[in-house]
PDB file of C-alpha atoms in Angstrom:
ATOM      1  CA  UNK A1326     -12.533  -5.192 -11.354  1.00 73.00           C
ATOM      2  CA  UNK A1327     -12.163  -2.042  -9.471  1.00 92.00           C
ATOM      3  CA  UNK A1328     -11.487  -2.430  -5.659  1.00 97.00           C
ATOM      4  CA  UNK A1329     -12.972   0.962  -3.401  1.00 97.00           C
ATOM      5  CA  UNK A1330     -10.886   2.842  -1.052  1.00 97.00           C
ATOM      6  CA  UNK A1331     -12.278   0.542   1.857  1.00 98.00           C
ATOM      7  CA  UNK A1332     -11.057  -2.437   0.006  1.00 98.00           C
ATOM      8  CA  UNK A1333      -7.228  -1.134  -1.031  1.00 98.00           C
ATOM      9  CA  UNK A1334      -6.781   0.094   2.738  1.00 98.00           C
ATOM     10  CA  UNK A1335      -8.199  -3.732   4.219  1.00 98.00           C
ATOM     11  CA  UNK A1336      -6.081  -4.939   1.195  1.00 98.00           C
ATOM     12  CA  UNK A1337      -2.779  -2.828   1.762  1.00 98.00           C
ATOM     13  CA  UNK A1338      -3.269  -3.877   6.082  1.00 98.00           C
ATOM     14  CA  UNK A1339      -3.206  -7.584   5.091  1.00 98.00           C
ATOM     15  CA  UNK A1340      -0.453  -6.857   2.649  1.00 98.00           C
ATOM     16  CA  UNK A1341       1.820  -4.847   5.941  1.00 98.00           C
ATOM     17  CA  UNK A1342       0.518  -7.344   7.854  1.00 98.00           C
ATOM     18  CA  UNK A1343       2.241 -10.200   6.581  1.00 97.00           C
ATOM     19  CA  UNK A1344       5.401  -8.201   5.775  1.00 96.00           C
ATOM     20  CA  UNK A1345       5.833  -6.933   9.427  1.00 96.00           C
ATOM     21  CA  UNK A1346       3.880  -8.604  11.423  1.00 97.00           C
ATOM     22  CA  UNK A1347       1.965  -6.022  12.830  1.00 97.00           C
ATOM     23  CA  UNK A1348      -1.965  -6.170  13.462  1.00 98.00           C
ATOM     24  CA  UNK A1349      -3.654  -4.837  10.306  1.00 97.00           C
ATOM     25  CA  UNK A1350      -6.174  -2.551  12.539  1.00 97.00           C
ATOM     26  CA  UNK A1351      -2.859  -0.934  13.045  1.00 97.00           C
ATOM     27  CA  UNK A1352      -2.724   0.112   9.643  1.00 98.00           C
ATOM     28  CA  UNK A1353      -5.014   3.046   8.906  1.00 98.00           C
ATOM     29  CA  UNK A1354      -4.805   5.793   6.530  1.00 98.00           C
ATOM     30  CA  UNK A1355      -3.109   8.729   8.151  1.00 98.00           C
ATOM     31  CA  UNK A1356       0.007   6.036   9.364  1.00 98.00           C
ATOM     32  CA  UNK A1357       3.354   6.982   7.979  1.00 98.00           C
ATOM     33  CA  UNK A1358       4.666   4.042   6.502  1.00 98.00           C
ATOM     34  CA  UNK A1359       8.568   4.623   7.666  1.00 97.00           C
ATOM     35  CA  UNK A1360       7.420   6.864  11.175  1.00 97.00           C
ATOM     36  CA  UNK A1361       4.303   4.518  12.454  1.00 97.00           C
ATOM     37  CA  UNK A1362       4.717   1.079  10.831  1.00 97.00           C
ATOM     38  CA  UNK A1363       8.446   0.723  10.974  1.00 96.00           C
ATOM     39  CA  UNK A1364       8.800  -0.061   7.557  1.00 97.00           C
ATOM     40  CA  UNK A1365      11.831   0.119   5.927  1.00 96.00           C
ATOM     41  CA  UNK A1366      12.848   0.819   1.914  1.00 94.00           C
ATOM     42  CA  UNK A1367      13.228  -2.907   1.552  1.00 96.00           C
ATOM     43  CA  UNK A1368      10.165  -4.068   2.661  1.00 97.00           C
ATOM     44  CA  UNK A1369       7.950  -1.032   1.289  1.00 98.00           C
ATOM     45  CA  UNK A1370       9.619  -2.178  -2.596  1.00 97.00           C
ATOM     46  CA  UNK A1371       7.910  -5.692  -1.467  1.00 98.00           C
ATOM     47  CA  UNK A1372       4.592  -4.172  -0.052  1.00 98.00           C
ATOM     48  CA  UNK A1373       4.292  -2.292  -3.534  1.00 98.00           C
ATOM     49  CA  UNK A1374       5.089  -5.650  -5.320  1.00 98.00           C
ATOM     50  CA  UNK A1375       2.256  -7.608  -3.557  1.00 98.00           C
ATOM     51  CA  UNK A1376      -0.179  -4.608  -4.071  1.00 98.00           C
ATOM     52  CA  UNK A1377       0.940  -4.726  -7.805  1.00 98.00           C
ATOM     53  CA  UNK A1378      -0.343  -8.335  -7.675  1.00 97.00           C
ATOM     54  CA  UNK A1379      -3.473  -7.916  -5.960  1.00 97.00           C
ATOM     55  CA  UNK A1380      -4.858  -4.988  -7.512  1.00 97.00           C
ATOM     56  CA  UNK A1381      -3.537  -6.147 -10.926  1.00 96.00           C
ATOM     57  CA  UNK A1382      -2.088  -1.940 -11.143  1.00 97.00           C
ATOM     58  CA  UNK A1383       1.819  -0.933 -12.014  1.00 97.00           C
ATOM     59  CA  UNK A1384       3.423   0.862  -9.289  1.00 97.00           C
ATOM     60  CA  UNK A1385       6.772   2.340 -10.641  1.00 97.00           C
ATOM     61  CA  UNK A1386       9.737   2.002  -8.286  1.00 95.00           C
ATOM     62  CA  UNK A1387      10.318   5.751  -8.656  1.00 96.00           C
ATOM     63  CA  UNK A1388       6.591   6.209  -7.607  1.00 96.00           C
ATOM     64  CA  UNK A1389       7.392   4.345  -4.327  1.00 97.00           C
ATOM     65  CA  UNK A1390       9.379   6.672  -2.543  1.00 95.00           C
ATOM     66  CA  UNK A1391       6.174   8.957  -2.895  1.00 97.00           C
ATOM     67  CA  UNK A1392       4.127   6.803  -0.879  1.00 98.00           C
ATOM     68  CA  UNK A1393       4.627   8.008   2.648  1.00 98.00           C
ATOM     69  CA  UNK A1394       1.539   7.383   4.103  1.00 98.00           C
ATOM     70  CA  UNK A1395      -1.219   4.596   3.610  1.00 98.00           C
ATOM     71  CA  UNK A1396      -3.638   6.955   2.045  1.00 98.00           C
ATOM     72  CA  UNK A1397      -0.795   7.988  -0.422  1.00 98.00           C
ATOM     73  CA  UNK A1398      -0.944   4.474  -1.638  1.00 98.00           C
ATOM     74  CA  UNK A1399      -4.617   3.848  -1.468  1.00 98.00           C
ATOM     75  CA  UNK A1400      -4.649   7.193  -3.510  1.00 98.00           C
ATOM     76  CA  UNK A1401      -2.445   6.013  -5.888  1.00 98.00           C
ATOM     77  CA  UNK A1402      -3.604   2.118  -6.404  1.00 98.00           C
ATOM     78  CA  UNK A1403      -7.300   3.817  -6.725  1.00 97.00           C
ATOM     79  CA  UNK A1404      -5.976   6.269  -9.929  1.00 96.00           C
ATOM     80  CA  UNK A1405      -4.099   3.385 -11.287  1.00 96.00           C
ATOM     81  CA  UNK A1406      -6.877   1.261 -11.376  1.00 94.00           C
ATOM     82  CA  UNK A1407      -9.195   4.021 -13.361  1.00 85.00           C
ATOM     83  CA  UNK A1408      -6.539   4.562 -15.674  1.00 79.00           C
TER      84      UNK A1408
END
């Protein structure tokens, strides 16, 4: 099943959510995930892991470091799903 843009970014706010802690209405598509959301390499290796699992998609780890803001991944989990 395909998830829409609305449902990666509520997806990917739970998912940074229960990594950091912070509120997911926090977590919008223009945030930086190292500059606004604090997160770190560690944790954004375990964000993409979770969003692996819950939009059943294959994020490489060399594709991580190219996700610097939320809309980077929701752009990314949405082409992975088509393909």
């Amino acid at each position: 099943m395909a998830f829409s843009e609305q449902e990666i970014l509520a997806g990917l706010a739970e998912i940074v959510n229960e990594e950091t802690g912070l509120p997911t209405d926090s977590v919008t598509a223009e945030k930086s995930f190292t500059d606004d959301l604090d997160v770190d390499s560690l944790s954004m290796m375990t964000i993409a892991t979770l969003a692996e699992e819950k939009f059943e998609v294959r994020i490489p780890d060399e594709e991580v470091g190219n996700l610097k803001t939320v809309q980077d991944a929701v752009n990314y989990i949405n082409s992975a799903q088509q393909a």
